[in-house]
Coordinates of C-alpha atoms and ligand atoms in Angstrom, one line a residue:
M287 CA 81.7 58.6 138.2
T288 CA 84.1 60.8 136.8
S289 CA 81.5 63.2 135.8
T290 CA 79.3 63.3 138.6
L291 CA 79.2 66.7 139.8
T292 CA 77.6 67.5 136.6
G293 CA 76.1 64.9 134.5
P294 CA 73.5 62.5 135.6
S295 CA 75.5 60.0 136.9
A296 CA 74.9 56.7 135.5
A297 CA 75.6 58.3 132.3
A298 CA 79.0 58.8 132.7
A299 CA 78.9 55.9 134.7
E300 CA 78.4 53.1 132.5
A301 CA 80.4 54.6 129.8
H302 CA 83.5 55.9 131.5
P303 CA 87.0 54.8 132.6
P304 CA 87.9 54.7 136.2
A305 CA 88.1 58.0 137.9
A306 CA 91.6 59.3 138.5
C307 CA 92.7 59.5 142.1
P308 CA 94.1 62.8 143.0
A309 CA 96.1 62.6 146.1
G310 CA 95.3 64.5 149.3
A311 CA 91.6 64.8 148.8
G312 CA 90.7 62.9 152.0
P313 CA 88.7 64.4 154.8
A314 CA 90.7 65.9 157.6
G315 CA 91.8 63.3 160.0
A316 CA 91.3 60.5 157.5
G317 CA 94.3 58.3 157.0
T318 CA 94.8 57.4 160.6
A319 CA 92.6 54.6 161.7
D320 CA 92.6 51.9 159.1
G321 CA 91.0 48.6 160.0
P322 CA 87.3 47.9 160.2
P323 CA 85.9 49.6 163.3
G324 CA 85.7 47.0 166.0
G325 CA 88.4 44.9 164.4
G326 CA 87.8 41.9 162.2
A327 CA 89.8 40.0 159.8
E328 CA 88.1 40.8 156.5
P329 CA 90.1 42.8 153.9
A330 CA 89.7 46.5 154.2
L331 CA 88.4 48.6 151.3
S332 CA 90.8 48.9 148.6
A333 CA 90.8 51.1 145.5
T334 CA 89.0 48.7 143.3
V335 CA 89.7 50.2 140.0
G336 CA 92.8 49.1 138.1
G337 CA 93.8 45.7 139.4
S338 CA 90.5 44.2 139.9
L339 CA 88.9 45.6 136.8
A340 CA 89.7 42.6 134.8
A341 CA 88.2 40.4 137.5
A342 CA 85.0 42.6 137.5
L343 CA 84.7 42.2 133.8
R344 CA 85.1 38.4 134.0
R345 CA 82.6 38.2 136.7
S346 CA 80.2 40.3 134.6
A347 CA 80.5 38.0 131.7
E348 CA 79.7 35.1 133.9
I349 CA 76.7 36.8 135.3
E350 CA 75.4 37.6 131.8
G351 CA 75.4 33.9 131.2
Q352 CA 73.3 33.3 134.4
I353 CA 70.9 36.1 133.4
G354 CA 70.4 34.2 130.1
R355 CA 69.7 31.0 131.9
N356 CA 67.6 32.3 134.9
P357 CA 66.9 36.0 135.0
R358 CA 64.6 35.7 138.0
Q359 CA 67.4 35.0 140.4
F360 CA 68.4 38.6 140.1
R361 CA 67.1 41.6 141.9
I362 CA 68.7 44.5 140.2
L363 CA 69.0 47.9 141.8
T364 CA 70.4 50.8 139.9
G365 CA 69.9 54.5 139.7
D366 CA 70.8 58.0 138.7
R367 CA 71.3 61.3 140.4
P368 CA 68.6 63.7 139.1
T369 CA 71.0 66.4 137.8
G370 CA 69.6 67.0 134.4
D371 CA 68.2 65.4 131.2
L372 CA 69.7 62.0 130.3
H373 CA 71.8 62.1 127.1
L374 CA 73.0 59.6 124.5
G375 CA 75.8 58.5 126.7
H376 CA 73.3 57.3 129.2
Y377 CA 71.1 55.7 126.6
F378 CA 73.8 53.5 125.1
G379 CA 75.8 53.1 128.3
T380 CA 73.0 52.1 130.7
L381 CA 69.4 52.9 129.9
R382 CA 68.9 50.4 127.1
N383 CA 70.7 47.8 129.2
R384 CA 68.2 48.3 132.0
V385 CA 65.3 47.8 129.6
R386 CA 67.0 44.7 128.2
L387 CA 67.3 43.2 131.8
Q388 CA 63.8 44.1 132.6
D389 CA 62.5 42.6 129.4
A390 CA 64.6 39.5 130.1
G391 CA 62.6 39.0 133.3
A392 CA 64.9 40.2 136.0
E393 CA 63.4 42.2 138.8
L394 CA 64.4 45.8 138.3
F395 CA 64.5 48.7 140.8
V396 CA 65.4 52.1 139.5
L397 CA 66.3 54.7 142.0
V398 CA 66.1 58.4 141.5
A399 CA 68.9 59.3 143.9
D400 CA 67.5 62.7 145.0
Y401 CA 69.4 62.7 148.3
Q402 CA 72.7 61.8 146.6
A403 CA 72.1 64.6 144.2
L404 CA 72.4 67.0 147.1
T405 CA 76.2 66.6 146.5
D406 CA 75.8 68.3 143.1
R407 CA 74.8 71.7 144.2
D408 CA 75.4 73.3 140.9
A409 CA 72.9 71.3 138.8
D410 CA 70.5 73.6 137.1
G411 CA 66.8 73.9 137.9
A412 CA 64.8 72.9 140.8
L413 CA 65.4 69.4 142.2
G414 CA 61.7 68.5 141.9
D415 CA 61.6 69.3 138.2
R416 CA 64.8 67.3 137.6
V417 CA 63.3 64.3 139.4
L418 CA 60.2 64.3 137.2
G419 CA 62.3 64.9 134.1
L420 CA 64.4 61.8 135.0
V421 CA 61.2 59.7 135.5
L422 CA 60.0 60.9 132.0
D423 CA 63.3 59.8 130.5
Y424 CA 63.0 56.4 132.1
L425 CA 59.4 55.9 131.0
A426 CA 60.1 57.0 127.5
A427 CA 63.1 54.7 127.2
G428 CA 60.9 51.7 128.1
I429 CA 61.2 51.2 131.8
D430 CA 57.8 49.8 132.6
P431 CA 56.3 50.6 136.0
A432 CA 54.1 47.6 135.8
R433 CA 57.2 45.4 135.9
S434 CA 59.8 47.6 137.5
V435 CA 59.9 49.8 140.6
I436 CA 60.9 53.5 140.1
F437 CA 61.3 55.3 143.3
A438 CA 63.1 58.2 145.0
H439 CA 65.4 58.2 148.1
S440 CA 63.4 60.8 149.9
A441 CA 60.2 58.7 149.8
V442 CA 61.7 55.8 151.7
P443 CA 62.5 56.7 155.3
E444 CA 63.3 53.1 156.2
L445 CA 66.0 53.0 153.6
N446 CA 67.6 56.1 155.0
Q447 CA 67.5 54.7 158.5
L448 CA 70.0 52.0 157.5
L449 CA 72.6 54.7 157.0
L450 CA 73.4 55.1 160.7
P451 CA 74.3 51.5 161.6
F452 CA 76.1 51.2 158.2
L453 CA 78.2 54.3 159.0
S454 CA 79.4 52.6 162.1
L455 CA 80.9 49.8 160.0
V456 CA 83.4 51.9 158.0
T457 CA 86.3 54.0 159.0
T458 CA 87.0 57.6 158.1
A459 CA 90.1 56.4 156.4
E460 CA 88.1 54.1 154.1
L461 CA 85.7 56.9 153.3
G462 CA 88.6 59.3 152.6
R463 CA 90.3 57.1 150.0
N464 CA 87.4 56.3 147.8
P465 CA 88.8 57.2 144.4
T466 CA 85.5 58.2 142.8
V467 CA 84.7 60.6 145.7
K468 CA 88.2 62.0 145.5
D469 CA 87.8 62.6 141.8
E470 CA 84.4 64.4 142.4
I471 CA 86.0 66.6 145.1
A472 CA 88.9 67.4 142.8
H473 CA 86.5 68.4 140.0
S474 CA 84.1 70.4 142.2
G475 CA 86.4 73.4 142.4
R476 CA 85.1 74.0 145.9
A477 CA 87.2 74.9 148.9
S478 CA 85.0 73.0 151.4
V479 CA 83.6 69.6 151.1
S480 CA 80.3 68.4 152.8
G481 CA 80.0 65.4 155.1
L482 CA 77.6 64.0 152.5
M483 CA 80.3 63.9 149.9
F484 CA 82.3 61.4 152.0
T485 CA 79.3 59.4 153.3
Y486 CA 77.1 59.1 150.2
P487 CA 78.8 55.8 149.2
V488 CA 77.6 54.3 152.4
H489 CA 74.1 55.7 151.7
Q490 CA 74.4 54.0 148.3
A491 CA 75.1 50.7 150.2
A492 CA 71.7 51.3 151.9
D493 CA 70.1 51.9 148.4
I494 CA 71.3 48.5 147.3
L495 CA 70.9 46.5 150.5
F496 CA 67.5 47.8 151.7
C497 CA 65.8 45.6 149.0
K498 CA 68.5 43.0 149.1
G499 CA 69.6 43.8 145.6
N500 CA 72.1 41.2 144.4
L501 CA 73.1 42.8 141.1
V502 CA 74.0 46.4 140.3
P503 CA 74.6 47.5 136.7
V504 CA 77.2 50.2 136.9
G505 CA 80.1 51.9 135.1
Q506 CA 83.7 51.5 136.2
D507 CA 83.6 54.6 138.3
Q508 CA 81.0 53.1 140.5
L509 CA 83.1 50.0 141.4
P510 CA 84.5 51.6 144.5
H511 CA 81.0 52.2 145.8
L512 CA 80.0 48.6 145.1
E513 CA 83.0 47.6 147.1
V514 CA 81.8 49.7 150.0
T515 CA 78.4 48.0 149.7
R516 CA 80.0 44.6 149.8
L517 CA 82.1 45.6 152.8
V518 CA 79.2 47.0 154.7
A519 CA 77.1 43.8 154.0
R520 CA 79.9 41.6 155.1
R521 CA 80.7 43.5 158.2
F522 CA 77.0 43.8 159.2
N523 CA 76.5 40.1 158.7
D524 CA 79.6 39.3 160.8
R525 CA 78.8 41.6 163.6
Y526 CA 75.0 41.0 163.7
P527 CA 74.2 37.5 162.6
G528 CA 70.4 37.2 162.2
P529 CA 68.4 35.4 164.8
G530 CA 68.7 32.1 162.9
G531 CA 72.4 32.8 162.5
G532 CA 71.9 33.6 158.8
A533 CA 73.2 36.6 157.0
V534 CA 70.8 39.5 156.7
F535 CA 72.4 41.0 153.6
P536 CA 73.6 39.6 150.3
E537 CA 77.0 40.8 148.9
P538 CA 75.9 42.2 145.5
D539 CA 77.8 41.9 142.3
A540 CA 78.5 44.7 139.9
L541 CA 77.4 44.2 136.3
L542 CA 79.7 46.1 134.0
S543 CA 78.3 46.9 130.6
G544 CA 80.5 46.4 127.6
A545 CA 79.3 49.7 126.2
P546 CA 82.0 51.5 124.3
L547 CA 82.9 55.0 125.3
L548 CA 81.0 57.9 123.6
L549 CA 82.7 61.2 123.8
G550 CA 81.0 64.6 123.9
T551 CA 80.8 66.6 120.7
D552 CA 84.0 68.5 121.7
G553 CA 85.9 65.3 122.1
G554 CA 85.9 65.5 125.9
K555 CA 83.9 63.5 128.4
M556 CA 80.2 63.7 127.6
S557 CA 78.5 65.8 130.2
K558 CA 75.6 68.1 130.1
S559 CA 77.4 70.8 131.9
R560 CA 80.0 71.0 129.3
G561 CA 77.4 71.6 126.6
N562 CA 78.8 68.7 124.6
A563 CA 76.0 66.1 125.2
I564 CA 73.0 65.4 123.1
A565 CA 70.1 65.1 125.5
L566 CA 67.7 62.4 124.6
R567 CA 64.8 64.9 124.6
A568 CA 66.6 67.5 122.5
T569 CA 64.8 68.5 119.3
A570 CA 66.0 67.4 115.9
D571 CA 67.3 70.9 115.2
E572 CA 69.2 71.1 118.5
T573 CA 70.7 67.7 117.7
A574 CA 71.7 68.9 114.2
R575 CA 73.3 72.0 115.6
L576 CA 75.3 70.2 118.2
I577 CA 76.6 67.7 115.7
R578 CA 77.4 70.4 113.2
G579 CA 79.7 72.0 115.8
A580 CA 81.3 68.7 116.8
S581 CA 85.1 68.5 116.7
T582 CA 86.7 66.4 114.0
D583 CA 90.3 66.5 112.6
A584 CA 92.2 67.5 109.5
I585 CA 92.2 64.1 107.7
R586 CA 89.6 64.0 105.1
R587 CA 89.1 60.3 104.8
V588 CA 86.8 59.0 107.6
S589 CA 88.1 56.0 109.5
Y590 CA 87.3 54.2 112.8
D591 CA 90.4 54.4 115.0
P592 CA 89.4 55.5 118.5
A593 CA 93.0 55.7 119.8
A594 CA 94.5 57.8 117.0
R595 CA 91.3 59.7 116.0
P596 CA 89.1 60.0 119.0
E597 CA 86.7 62.7 117.8
V598 CA 86.0 61.3 114.4
S599 CA 85.7 57.8 115.8
S600 CA 83.3 58.8 118.5
L601 CA 81.0 60.3 115.8
V602 CA 81.3 57.2 113.7
L603 CA 80.5 55.1 116.8
L604 CA 77.5 57.2 117.6
A605 CA 76.1 56.7 114.0
A606 CA 76.9 52.9 114.3
L607 CA 75.2 52.5 117.6
C608 CA 72.1 54.4 116.3
L609 CA 72.0 52.3 113.2
D610 CA 72.9 49.0 115.0
R611 CA 75.8 48.6 112.6
D612 CA 79.6 48.0 112.8
P613 CA 81.5 51.2 113.2
V614 CA 84.3 50.1 110.8
A615 CA 81.7 49.5 108.1
V616 CA 80.0 52.8 108.7
A617 CA 83.4 54.6 108.5
A618 CA 84.3 52.8 105.3
E619 CA 81.0 53.8 103.7
I620 CA 81.5 57.4 104.4
G621 CA 85.2 57.3 103.4
D622 CA 86.1 60.3 101.3
G623 CA 82.8 62.0 102.0
G624 CA 84.7 63.5 104.9
A625 CA 83.4 65.3 108.0
A626 CA 80.5 66.8 106.2
L627 CA 79.0 63.5 105.2
L628 CA 79.9 62.0 108.5
K629 CA 78.0 64.7 110.4
R630 CA 75.0 64.4 108.1
T631 CA 75.0 60.6 108.6
V632 CA 75.3 61.0 112.4
T633 CA 72.5 63.6 112.6
E634 CA 70.1 61.5 110.6
A635 CA 70.9 58.4 112.5
V636 CA 70.5 60.0 115.9
N637 CA 67.3 61.8 115.0
E638 CA 65.8 58.7 113.5
R639 CA 66.8 56.5 116.5
L640 CA 65.5 59.0 119.0
A641 CA 62.2 59.9 117.2
P642 CA 60.1 57.3 119.0
F643 CA 61.6 58.2 122.4
R644 CA 61.0 61.9 121.8
A645 CA 57.5 61.4 120.7
R646 CA 56.7 59.3 123.7
R647 CA 58.4 61.6 126.1
A648 CA 56.5 64.6 124.8
E649 CA 53.3 62.7 125.2
L650 CA 54.1 61.7 128.8
A651 CA 55.2 65.2 129.7
A652 CA 51.8 66.6 128.9
D653 CA 50.5 65.2 132.2
L654 CA 52.9 65.3 135.1
G655 CA 50.3 63.5 137.2
Y656 CA 51.5 60.3 135.7
P657 CA 55.2 60.4 136.5
R658 CA 54.2 61.6 140.0
Q659 CA 51.9 58.6 140.4
V660 CA 54.7 56.3 139.2
L661 CA 57.0 57.7 141.9
R662 CA 54.3 57.3 144.6
D663 CA 53.6 53.7 143.6
G664 CA 57.3 52.9 143.4
G665 CA 57.9 54.6 146.7
G666 CA 55.1 52.5 148.3
R667 CA 56.6 49.3 147.1
A668 CA 60.1 50.3 148.1
R669 CA 58.9 51.2 151.6
E670 CA 57.3 47.8 152.1
L671 CA 60.5 46.1 151.3
A672 CA 62.6 48.6 153.3
A673 CA 60.3 48.2 156.4
A674 CA 60.7 44.4 156.2
T675 CA 64.5 44.7 156.0
L676 CA 64.6 47.2 158.8
D677 CA 62.7 44.7 161.0
E678 CA 65.3 42.1 160.2
V679 CA 68.0 44.6 161.0
R680 CA 66.4 45.4 164.3
D681 CA 66.1 41.8 165.2
A682 CA 69.8 41.2 164.3
M683 CA 70.9 44.2 166.3
G684 CA 68.6 43.5 169.2
T685 CA 66.8 46.8 168.9
R686 CA 63.3 45.6 168.5
Y687 CA 61.7 46.4 171.9
Ligands
LIG189 N1 76.2 57.0 142.4 C1 75.3 56.8 141.2 C2 75.8 57.8 140.2 O1 76.3 58.8 140.5 C3 73.9 56.9 141.4 C4 73.4 55.9 142.4 C5 72.9 56.2 143.7 C6 73.4 54.5 142.3 N2 72.5 55.1 144.3 C7 72.8 54.0 143.5 C8 73.8 53.6 141.3 C9 72.7 52.6 143.7 C10 73.7 52.3 141.5 C11 73.1 51.8 142.7 O2 75.6 57.5 139.0

């Protein structure tokens, strides 16, 4: 995601436009070898964003229809980097969509991507606390551990073991031209880039493939990673047909949410590190303060026109999302009440919408034994699946001795 180094990912994720692709951010030596290692005729990894976005959106609409008809055919895997509290962008961009899919009857796996978060060295607070905070956000939002599996990377050694064979299936050139990774590097402001920064998309393929996830709800910035996942699955299946000749891995689809873009209170991309995001767990007073300081513009009459008036429109949109109303109608109602009435409306709408979430989260946070147990149970379930997949991988590769 565009935001990544900072915000919990999915956040940004589901709500953001494709990452820009600054040139020249590839790893040293990338850009030479190009084809799939070991040859092969399948298409190499391309920069997904742009050209194929329309196709991804069409495919998502088709899948939504299939979910409506038969949700049980989907095993959904999605996740977030534990980099800080989830905020409203996450809620409307992804969290509530996950709860909807769970409630529709799809099988849902939610990953706390604690190894991937190691690329975000500047996140505040201890990693362990951020992980528990993320789990509290999930639980308070309605992800139900009785129906869905919540787990962390670090608890599933068998998942991590897939990384090595998977890495052998992609070239350094492919790793170096991933537009989301390039964007993260460009925004990191760091002179040196870790190996993990280039390889985490392959690790993300292991996240999705260990449980044979076939559907991944993501934002546009994650499409390149989904493309890596599909490529790895395809190349693995080609190179190592299972004992019966069948494919070991599915080629998962992305599910893009139609969620509209919410900006931060300063009119920029919503991200915790920019101080412009309203955390779901923020108090009503903190929420009021952030909204009071939000940027607007010099035109008194409030209207909904995201292209011409991005700041005002994002506030209108936030109120509309919280109230389950149409933003044009909300703007018309505020009309000449101007920015002051707009901000009052937004503050009340947000605080009212989040009140049940906040109450539930505070209750859950009183005993951290519970989120820890949720992670242990989820990790146990994930390990069973990962071990079974690893056995199939060993059979296919001929490494079961
Ligand atoms: N890369 C995602 C992000 O930054 C987080 C993530 C890790 C993820 N593994 C995943 C998302 C697997 C979907 C599927 O937001």
